[in-house]
PDB file of C-alpha atoms in Angstrom:
ATOM      1  CA  MET S  28     113.922 152.800  69.033  1.00  0.00           C
ATOM      2  CA  HIS S  29     113.459 156.467  68.789  1.00  0.00           C
ATOM      3  CA  TRP S  30     111.274 159.135  70.185  1.00  0.00           C
ATOM      4  CA  LEU S  31     108.978 160.773  67.555  1.00  0.00           C
ATOM      5  CA  GLU S  32     109.033 164.218  68.668  1.00  0.00           C
ATOM      6  CA  LEU S  33     105.752 165.295  67.739  1.00  0.00           C
ATOM      7  CA  GLU S  34     103.676 168.397  68.120  1.00  0.00           C
ATOM      8  CA  GLY S  35     100.069 167.305  69.321  1.00  0.00           C
ATOM      9  CA  ALA S  36     101.378 163.860  71.105  1.00  0.00           C
ATOM     10  CA  ALA S  37     103.824 163.729  74.335  1.00  0.00           C
ATOM     11  CA  ASN S  38     104.473 159.562  73.989  1.00  0.00           C
ATOM     12  CA  ALA S  39     105.005 158.934  70.175  1.00  0.00           C
ATOM     13  CA  ARG S  40     107.537 156.491  68.847  1.00  0.00           C
ATOM     14  CA  ASP S  41     109.244 154.163  65.911  1.00  0.00           C
ATOM     15  CA  VAL S  42     110.388 150.410  67.477  1.00  0.00           C
ATOM     16  CA  GLY S  43     112.563 150.363  65.019  1.00  0.00           C
ATOM     17  CA  GLY S  44     116.339 149.226  65.658  1.00  0.00           C
ATOM     18  CA  LEU S  45     115.291 146.849  68.397  1.00  0.00           C
ATOM     19  CA  PRO S  46     117.286 143.828  68.494  1.00  0.00           C
ATOM     20  CA  THR S  47     115.609 140.085  67.329  1.00  0.00           C
ATOM     21  CA  GLU S  48     116.556 137.164  69.682  1.00  0.00           C
ATOM     22  CA  ASP S  49     118.611 135.222  66.386  1.00  0.00           C
ATOM     23  CA  GLY S  50     120.965 138.730  65.762  1.00  0.00           C
ATOM     24  CA  GLY S  51     118.650 140.878  63.250  1.00  0.00           C
ATOM     25  CA  THR S  52     116.476 144.083  64.280  1.00  0.00           C
ATOM     26  CA  ILE S  53     113.469 145.398  63.377  1.00  0.00           C
ATOM     27  CA  ALA S  54     112.900 147.506  60.781  1.00  0.00           C
ATOM     28  CA  PRO S  55     112.439 151.323  60.622  1.00  0.00           C
ATOM     29  CA  ARG S  56     109.071 153.012  60.157  1.00  0.00           C
ATOM     30  CA  ARG S  57     106.987 149.787  60.382  1.00  0.00           C
ATOM     31  CA  LEU S  58     105.884 149.831  63.274  1.00  0.00           C
ATOM     32  CA  LEU S  59     104.882 153.329  65.308  1.00  0.00           C
ATOM     33  CA  ARG S  60     102.653 153.683  68.824  1.00  0.00           C
ATOM     34  CA  SER S  61     101.930 156.281  70.369  1.00  0.00           C
ATOM     35  CA  ASP S  62      99.167 158.317  72.958  1.00  0.00           C
ATOM     36  CA  ASN S  63      96.110 160.040  71.605  1.00  0.00           C
ATOM     37  CA  LEU S  64      96.321 161.208  68.272  1.00  0.00           C
ATOM     38  CA  GLN S  65      93.584 163.943  68.529  1.00  0.00           C
ATOM     39  CA  GLY S  66      96.324 166.638  69.396  1.00  0.00           C
ATOM     40  CA  LEU S  67      97.686 166.557  65.742  1.00  0.00           C
ATOM     41  CA  THR S  68      99.636 169.820  64.279  1.00  0.00           C
ATOM     42  CA  PRO S  69      99.549 169.534  60.468  1.00  0.00           C
ATOM     43  CA  ARG S  70     103.118 169.323  60.904  1.00  0.00           C
ATOM     44  CA  ASP S  71     102.272 166.169  62.850  1.00  0.00           C
ATOM     45  CA  VAL S  72     100.121 164.762  60.046  1.00  0.00           C
ATOM     46  CA  LYS S  73     102.781 165.513  57.846  1.00  0.00           C
ATOM     47  CA  VAL S  74     105.893 164.327  59.244  1.00  0.00           C
ATOM     48  CA  LEU S  75     104.051 160.618  60.016  1.00  0.00           C
ATOM     49  CA  VAL S  76     102.460 160.595  56.881  1.00  0.00           C
ATOM     50  CA  GLU S  77     104.608 162.308  54.431  1.00  0.00           C
ATOM     51  CA  ASP S  78     108.530 160.904  56.350  1.00  0.00           C
ATOM     52  CA  LEU S  79     107.195 158.083  57.999  1.00  0.00           C
ATOM     53  CA  GLY S  80     104.699 156.495  55.445  1.00  0.00           C
ATOM     54  CA  LEU S  81     102.024 155.759  57.607  1.00  0.00           C
ATOM     55  CA  THR S  82      99.110 154.407  56.045  1.00  0.00           C
ATOM     56  CA  THR S  83      97.348 152.544  58.962  1.00  0.00           C
ATOM     57  CA  VAL S  84      95.950 152.839  62.414  1.00  0.00           C
ATOM     58  CA  VAL S  85      95.112 150.877  64.921  1.00  0.00           C
ATOM     59  CA  ASP S  86      92.836 152.156  67.730  1.00  0.00           C
ATOM     60  CA  LEU S  87      93.087 150.231  71.103  1.00  0.00           C
ATOM     61  CA  ARG S  88      90.782 153.201  72.426  1.00  0.00           C
ATOM     62  CA  GLY S  89      87.225 151.715  73.646  1.00  0.00           C
ATOM     63  CA  THR S  90      84.053 152.902  71.743  1.00  0.00           C
ATOM     64  CA  PRO S  91      83.267 156.004  74.874  1.00  0.00           C
ATOM     65  CA  GLU S  92      86.424 157.277  74.136  1.00  0.00           C
ATOM     66  CA  VAL S  93      86.785 157.413  70.666  1.00  0.00           C
ATOM     67  CA  THR S  94      83.000 158.772  70.716  1.00  0.00           C
ATOM     68  CA  GLN S  95      83.421 161.294  73.251  1.00  0.00           C
ATOM     69  CA  GLU S  96      86.823 162.735  71.752  1.00  0.00           C
ATOM     70  CA  GLY S  97      85.536 162.432  68.203  1.00  0.00           C
ATOM     71  CA  PRO S  98      87.614 162.538  64.701  1.00  0.00           C
ATOM     72  CA  GLY S  99      91.192 163.750  64.825  1.00  0.00           C
ATOM     73  CA  PRO S 100      92.842 164.657  62.620  1.00  0.00           C
ATOM     74  CA  LEU S 101      94.176 162.108  60.549  1.00  0.00           C
ATOM     75  CA  ARG S 102      91.188 160.853  59.679  1.00  0.00           C
ATOM     76  CA  SER S 103      90.316 163.587  57.207  1.00  0.00           C
ATOM     77  CA  VAL S 104      93.761 162.263  55.392  1.00  0.00           C
ATOM     78  CA  GLU S 105      92.703 159.511  52.294  1.00  0.00           C
ATOM     79  CA  SER S 106      95.933 157.349  52.824  1.00  0.00           C
ATOM     80  CA  VAL S 107      95.362 156.816  56.483  1.00  0.00           C
ATOM     81  CA  ARG S 108      93.272 153.755  57.340  1.00  0.00           C
ATOM     82  CA  HIS S 109      91.558 153.385  60.740  1.00  0.00           C
ATOM     83  CA  HIS S 110      90.693 149.944  62.799  1.00  0.00           C
ATOM     84  CA  HIS S 111      89.376 149.912  66.110  1.00  0.00           C
ATOM     85  CA  PHE S 112      89.830 147.164  68.216  1.00  0.00           C
ATOM     86  CA  SER S 113      88.977 148.154  71.625  1.00  0.00           C
ATOM     87  CA  VAL S 114      90.705 145.711  74.459  1.00  0.00           C
ATOM     88  CA  LEU S 115      88.007 147.174  77.209  1.00  0.00           C
ATOM     89  CA  PRO S 116      84.641 145.421  77.584  1.00  0.00           C
ATOM     90  CA  GLU S 117      82.357 147.502  75.883  1.00  0.00           C
ATOM     91  CA  SER S 118      79.881 148.825  78.578  1.00  0.00           C
ATOM     92  CA  GLY S 119      79.840 151.762  80.898  1.00  0.00           C
ATOM     93  CA  THR S 120      82.271 154.553  80.286  1.00  0.00           C
ATOM     94  CA  ALA S 121      85.087 153.232  81.509  1.00  0.00           C
ATOM     95  CA  THR S 122      88.848 155.301  79.823  1.00  0.00           C
ATOM     96  CA  ASP S 123      91.161 153.317  80.874  1.00  0.00           C
ATOM     97  CA  ALA S 124      93.000 156.266  81.554  1.00  0.00           C
ATOM     98  CA  ALA S 125      93.198 155.772  85.204  1.00  0.00           C
ATOM     99  CA  ALA S 126      94.411 152.065  84.365  1.00  0.00           C
ATOM    100  CA  GLU S 127      93.369 149.571  87.340  1.00  0.00           C
ATOM    101  CA  ASP S 128      91.257 152.248  88.692  1.00  0.00           C
ATOM    102  CA  VAL S 129      88.058 151.198  87.312  1.00  0.00           C
ATOM    103  CA  GLY S 130      85.646 152.237  90.314  1.00  0.00           C
ATOM    104  CA  ASP S 131      82.045 153.515  88.910  1.00  0.00           C
ATOM    105  CA  ALA S 132      79.382 151.257  89.969  1.00  0.00           C
ATOM    106  CA  LEU S 133      79.047 149.437  86.541  1.00  0.00           C
ATOM    107  CA  TYR S 134      83.131 148.490  86.804  1.00  0.00           C
ATOM    108  CA  ALA S 135      83.371 147.377  90.139  1.00  0.00           C
ATOM    109  CA  SER S 136      82.426 144.020  89.612  1.00  0.00           C
ATOM    110  CA  ARG S 137      85.541 144.412  86.715  1.00  0.00           C
ATOM    111  CA  ARG S 138      88.011 145.684  89.378  1.00  0.00           C
ATOM    112  CA  GLN S 139      87.246 142.662  91.177  1.00  0.00           C
ATOM    113  CA  ARG S 140      87.706 139.898  89.366  1.00  0.00           C
ATOM    114  CA  THR S 141      91.255 142.166  87.965  1.00  0.00           C
ATOM    115  CA  LEU S 142      92.691 141.553  91.340  1.00  0.00           C
ATOM    116  CA  GLU S 143      91.629 138.001  91.863  1.00  0.00           C
ATOM    117  CA  ARG S 144      93.318 137.150  88.331  1.00  0.00           C
ATOM    118  CA  PHE S 145      96.487 138.212  89.516  1.00  0.00           C
ATOM    119  CA  PRO S 146      96.961 140.067  93.850  1.00  0.00           C
ATOM    120  CA  ASP S 147     100.454 140.423  93.624  1.00  0.00           C
ATOM    121  CA  ASP S 148     100.462 143.625  90.624  1.00  0.00           C
ATOM    122  CA  VAL S 149      97.561 145.217  89.574  1.00  0.00           C
ATOM    123  CA  MET S 150      98.893 146.442  86.228  1.00  0.00           C
ATOM    124  CA  THR S 151      99.459 143.143  85.158  1.00  0.00           C
ATOM    125  CA  ALA S 152      95.659 141.273  86.229  1.00  0.00           C
ATOM    126  CA  LEU S 153      94.154 144.081  83.884  1.00  0.00           C
ATOM    127  CA  TYR S 154      96.659 142.933  80.879  1.00  0.00           C
ATOM    128  CA  LEU S 155      96.351 139.784  82.089  1.00  0.00           C
ATOM    129  CA  GLY S 156      92.402 141.212  81.494  1.00  0.00           C
ATOM    130  CA  TYR S 157      92.780 142.147  78.004  1.00  0.00           C
ATOM    131  CA  LEU S 158      93.406 138.877  77.183  1.00  0.00           C
ATOM    132  CA  GLU S 159      90.504 137.538  78.647  1.00  0.00           C
ATOM    133  CA  ASP S 160      88.147 139.756  77.623  1.00  0.00           C
ATOM    134  CA  ARG S 161      88.923 140.707  74.288  1.00  0.00           C
ATOM    135  CA  PRO S 162      91.209 138.232  72.483  1.00  0.00           C
ATOM    136  CA  ASP S 163      89.308 139.221  69.394  1.00  0.00           C
ATOM    137  CA  SER S 164      90.996 142.273  69.469  1.00  0.00           C
ATOM    138  CA  ILE S 165      94.205 141.837  70.090  1.00  0.00           C
ATOM    139  CA  VAL S 166      94.557 139.342  66.900  1.00  0.00           C
ATOM    140  CA  GLY S 167      92.745 141.180  65.143  1.00  0.00           C
ATOM    141  CA  ALA S 168      95.109 144.536  65.693  1.00  0.00           C
ATOM    142  CA  LEU S 169      97.986 142.348  64.979  1.00  0.00           C
ATOM    143  CA  ARG S 170      96.749 140.857  61.413  1.00  0.00           C
ATOM    144  CA  THR S 171      96.288 144.536  61.095  1.00  0.00           C
ATOM    145  CA  ILE S 172      99.633 145.501  61.340  1.00  0.00           C
ATOM    146  CA  ALA S 173     100.569 142.517  59.230  1.00  0.00           C
ATOM    147  CA  ALA S 174      98.319 143.708  56.772  1.00  0.00           C
ATOM    148  CA  ALA S 175      99.878 147.169  56.440  1.00  0.00           C
ATOM    149  CA  PRO S 176     100.777 148.562  53.286  1.00  0.00           C
ATOM    150  CA  GLY S 177     103.039 150.622  54.622  1.00  0.00           C
ATOM    151  CA  ALA S 178     103.745 152.050  58.742  1.00  0.00           C
ATOM    152  CA  ALA S 179     101.075 151.073  61.036  1.00  0.00           C
ATOM    153  CA  LEU S 180     100.655 153.003  64.322  1.00  0.00           C
ATOM    154  CA  VAL S 181      98.872 151.485  68.107  1.00  0.00           C
ATOM    155  CA  HIS S 182      97.741 153.992  69.493  1.00  0.00           C
ATOM    156  CA  CYS S 183      95.214 154.210  73.094  1.00  0.00           C
ATOM    157  CA  ALA S 184      95.291 157.205  75.568  1.00  0.00           C
ATOM    158  CA  ALA S 185      98.121 157.050  76.902  1.00  0.00           C
ATOM    159  CA  GLY S 186     100.149 155.001  74.518  1.00  0.00           C
ATOM    160  CA  LYS S 187     101.871 152.700  77.893  1.00  0.00           C
ATOM    161  CA  ASP S 188      99.279 150.105  78.890  1.00  0.00           C
ATOM    162  CA  ARG S 189      96.352 148.840  75.795  1.00  0.00           C
ATOM    163  CA  THR S 190      99.585 150.325  73.052  1.00  0.00           C
ATOM    164  CA  GLY S 191     101.912 148.534  75.343  1.00  0.00           C
ATOM    165  CA  VAL S 192     100.184 144.876  75.287  1.00  0.00           C
ATOM    166  CA  VAL S 193      99.205 144.861  71.619  1.00  0.00           C
ATOM    167  CA  THR S 194     103.162 146.242  70.995  1.00  0.00           C
ATOM    168  CA  ALA S 195     104.435 143.202  72.947  1.00  0.00           C
ATOM    169  CA  PHE S 196     102.725 140.799  71.419  1.00  0.00           C
ATOM    170  CA  ALA S 197     104.197 141.844  68.160  1.00  0.00           C
ATOM    171  CA  LEU S 198     107.351 142.437  68.878  1.00  0.00           C
ATOM    172  CA  THR S 199     107.169 138.631  70.623  1.00  0.00           C
ATOM    173  CA  VAL S 200     106.283 137.312  67.826  1.00  0.00           C
ATOM    174  CA  ALA S 201     108.932 139.471  65.503  1.00  0.00           C
ATOM    175  CA  GLY S 202     111.596 137.242  68.021  1.00  0.00           C
ATOM    176  CA  VAL S 203     113.108 140.455  69.656  1.00  0.00           C
ATOM    177  CA  ARG S 204     114.907 139.747  72.687  1.00  0.00           C
ATOM    178  CA  ARG S 205     112.506 139.906  75.434  1.00  0.00           C
ATOM    179  CA  GLU S 206     114.847 142.477  77.921  1.00  0.00           C
ATOM    180  CA  ALA S 207     113.686 145.034  74.608  1.00  0.00           C
ATOM    181  CA  VAL S 208     110.002 144.344  74.876  1.00  0.00           C
ATOM    182  CA  ILE S 209     110.614 145.618  78.324  1.00  0.00           C
ATOM    183  CA  ALA S 210     112.688 148.293  77.972  1.00  0.00           C
ATOM    184  CA  ASP S 211     110.222 149.609  75.009  1.00  0.00           C
ATOM    185  CA  TYR S 212     107.395 149.234  77.554  1.00  0.00           C
ATOM    186  CA  ALA S 213     108.580 151.072  80.507  1.00  0.00           C
ATOM    187  CA  ALA S 214     110.503 154.195  77.791  1.00  0.00           C
ATOM    188  CA  SER S 215     107.130 155.883  77.901  1.00  0.00           C
ATOM    189  CA  GLY S 216     107.416 156.294  82.223  1.00  0.00           C
ATOM    190  CA  GLU S 217     110.585 159.148  80.367  1.00  0.00           C
ATOM    191  CA  ARG S 218     107.765 161.732  79.247  1.00  0.00           C
ATOM    192  CA  ILE S 219     105.019 160.233  82.195  1.00  0.00           C
ATOM    193  CA  ARG S 220     103.879 163.946  82.915  1.00  0.00           C
ATOM    194  CA  ALA S 221     103.536 165.611  79.487  1.00  0.00           C
ATOM    195  CA  ILE S 222     101.115 162.482  78.634  1.00  0.00           C
ATOM    196  CA  LEU S 223      99.134 162.750  81.527  1.00  0.00           C
ATOM    197  CA  ASP S 224      99.203 166.488  81.199  1.00  0.00           C
ATOM    198  CA  ARG S 225      97.929 166.356  77.874  1.00  0.00           C
ATOM    199  CA  LEU S 226      95.066 163.844  79.005  1.00  0.00           C
ATOM    200  CA  ARG S 227      94.058 165.631  82.199  1.00  0.00           C
ATOM    201  CA  ALA S 228      93.569 168.337  79.708  1.00  0.00           C
ATOM    202  CA  SER S 229      90.865 166.201  77.752  1.00  0.00           C
ATOM    203  CA  PRO S 230      87.550 166.303  78.968  1.00  0.00           C
ATOM    204  CA  THR S 231      87.279 162.438  78.268  1.00  0.00           C
ATOM    205  CA  TYR S 232      89.993 161.702  80.620  1.00  0.00           C
ATOM    206  CA  ALA S 233      90.876 164.305  83.450  1.00  0.00           C
ATOM    207  CA  PRO S 234      87.916 162.373  86.363  1.00  0.00           C
ATOM    208  CA  ASP S 235      89.737 159.266  86.239  1.00  0.00           C
ATOM    209  CA  LEU S 236      92.700 160.128  86.466  1.00  0.00           C
ATOM    210  CA  ASP S 237      92.073 162.884  88.538  1.00  0.00           C
ATOM    211  CA  LYS S 238      91.257 159.748  90.932  1.00  0.00           C
ATOM    212  CA  ARG S 239      94.764 158.968  91.057  1.00  0.00           C
ATOM    213  CA  PRO S 240      96.368 162.983  91.075  1.00  0.00           C
ATOM    214  CA  ASP S 241     100.126 161.101  91.837  1.00  0.00           C
ATOM    215  CA  ASP S 242     102.097 160.600  88.676  1.00  0.00           C
ATOM    216  CA  GLU S 243     104.264 157.892  89.965  1.00  0.00           C
ATOM    217  CA  ASP S 244     101.088 156.241  90.021  1.00  0.00           C
ATOM    218  CA  HIS S 245     101.124 156.047  86.207  1.00  0.00           C
ATOM    219  CA  ARG S 246     104.611 155.630  85.787  1.00  0.00           C
ATOM    220  CA  PRO S 247     105.297 152.075  83.541  1.00  0.00           C
ATOM    221  CA  LYS S 248     107.892 149.673  85.432  1.00  0.00           C
ATOM    222  CA  PRO S 249     110.015 146.919  83.578  1.00  0.00           C
ATOM    223  CA  LYS S 250     108.585 144.555  86.499  1.00  0.00           C
ATOM    224  CA  THR S 251     105.449 144.916  85.559  1.00  0.00           C
ATOM    225  CA  MET S 252     105.448 143.769  81.628  1.00  0.00           C
ATOM    226  CA  GLU S 253     108.028 141.023  83.067  1.00  0.00           C
ATOM    227  CA  LEU S 254     105.734 139.259  85.450  1.00  0.00           C
ATOM    228  CA  PHE S 255     102.574 139.929  82.652  1.00  0.00           C
ATOM    229  CA  LEU S 256     104.679 137.840  80.112  1.00  0.00           C
ATOM    230  CA  THR S 257     105.919 135.604  83.180  1.00  0.00           C
ATOM    231  CA  GLU S 258     102.516 134.977  83.443  1.00  0.00           C
ATOM    232  CA  VAL S 259     101.388 134.421  79.743  1.00  0.00           C
ATOM    233  CA  GLY S 260     103.975 132.210  79.810  1.00  0.00           C
ATOM    234  CA  ASN S 261     102.677 130.168  83.017  1.00  0.00           C
ATOM    235  CA  ARG S 262      99.052 130.241  82.189  1.00  0.00           C
ATOM    236  CA  TYR S 263      98.790 129.978  77.709  1.00  0.00           C
ATOM    237  CA  GLY S 264     102.844 128.603  77.682  1.00  0.00           C
ATOM    238  CA  GLY S 265     103.708 131.924  76.048  1.00  0.00           C
ATOM    239  CA  VAL S 266     102.605 134.779  73.761  1.00  0.00           C
ATOM    240  CA  LEU S 267     102.609 132.146  69.907  1.00  0.00           C
ATOM    241  CA  ARG S 268     100.860 129.647  72.216  1.00  0.00           C
ATOM    242  CA  TRP S 269      98.655 131.714  73.659  1.00  0.00           C
ATOM    243  CA  LEU S 270      97.967 132.885  70.094  1.00  0.00           C
ATOM    244  CA  GLU S 271      97.919 129.672  68.095  1.00  0.00           C
ATOM    245  CA  ALA S 272      94.345 129.339  70.592  1.00  0.00           C
ATOM    246  CA  HIS S 273      93.119 131.704  69.174  1.00  0.00           C
ATOM    247  CA  ASN S 274      93.000 131.523  65.556  1.00  0.00           C
ATOM    248  CA  PHE S 275      96.646 133.622  64.848  1.00  0.00           C
ATOM    249  CA  GLY S 276      98.182 130.783  63.634  1.00  0.00           C
ATOM    250  CA  GLU S 277     102.072 129.686  62.264  1.00  0.00           C
ATOM    251  CA  ALA S 278     101.114 131.430  58.336  1.00  0.00           C
ATOM    252  CA  ASP S 279      99.854 135.262  60.560  1.00  0.00           C
ATOM    253  CA  ALA S 280     102.720 135.169  62.722  1.00  0.00           C
ATOM    254  CA  ALA S 281     105.038 134.628  59.116  1.00  0.00           C
ATOM    255  CA  ALA S 282     103.360 137.294  58.131  1.00  0.00           C
ATOM    256  CA  LEU S 283     104.128 140.003  61.478  1.00  0.00           C
ATOM    257  CA  ARG S 284     107.365 139.014  61.677  1.00  0.00           C
ATOM    258  CA  SER S 285     107.499 139.877  57.662  1.00  0.00           C
ATOM    259  CA  LYS S 286     106.378 142.911  58.123  1.00  0.00           C
ATOM    260  CA  LEU S 287     108.321 143.668  61.763  1.00  0.00           C
ATOM    261  CA  ARG S 288     111.801 142.526  60.456  1.00  0.00           C
ATOM    262  CA  GLU S 289     114.792 143.777  58.636  1.00  0.00           C
ATOM    263  CA  ASP S 290     115.210 141.823  55.434  1.00  0.00           C
TER     264      ASP S 290
END
């Protein structure tokens, strides 16, 4: 895994190089992950498209976010295809920028359901909600990554929660060591201040973030991903079994492994 030093994104990285259980590695320039792409500069676009071979963007933001933010710079690049897979229930105005803080009237019941899912850790509970609410989007995102002719980039707003879950599933299917999956998830914490500063500058995300002003509240913790993966195992038999139950079979898994792993 290495950071992509983009001018208009704070949490962009290539997961290439992560080790697999059988001694292999994830290939570089296959799967990228990032926070919001609205601020990309012409230089950033050149780096992503020409240097890294980006052909596919997987956007995990909700429809309200996509609508309010408008088209980003990559939308004008004909060679890049965009695919929208919200992992949030498509109602109301929630952006998920403040993660578990879903306190507006339309989302009060969602917060209660979130806490009931896993009272010991609200972030783990939130991530389990992605699986319950939008399994179609999780599966669709993974199939899109597997089918990308070049590099695929997965992003949301902060690039840590929704992107973290989808990336963790992709890496797990590819056979990446669990400790490496967790470390990749937690790496977003290294740049949490820059991530949040960018989001606070956006009218779309500032109201949610103002409800939780302490940057430390947003920093991803290794134990959260550890708890999440453990709970997926306890409830569903693991990532692969959950995917199988949602029609992501062995052929799909093989295609994703082939896409992500070194030859």
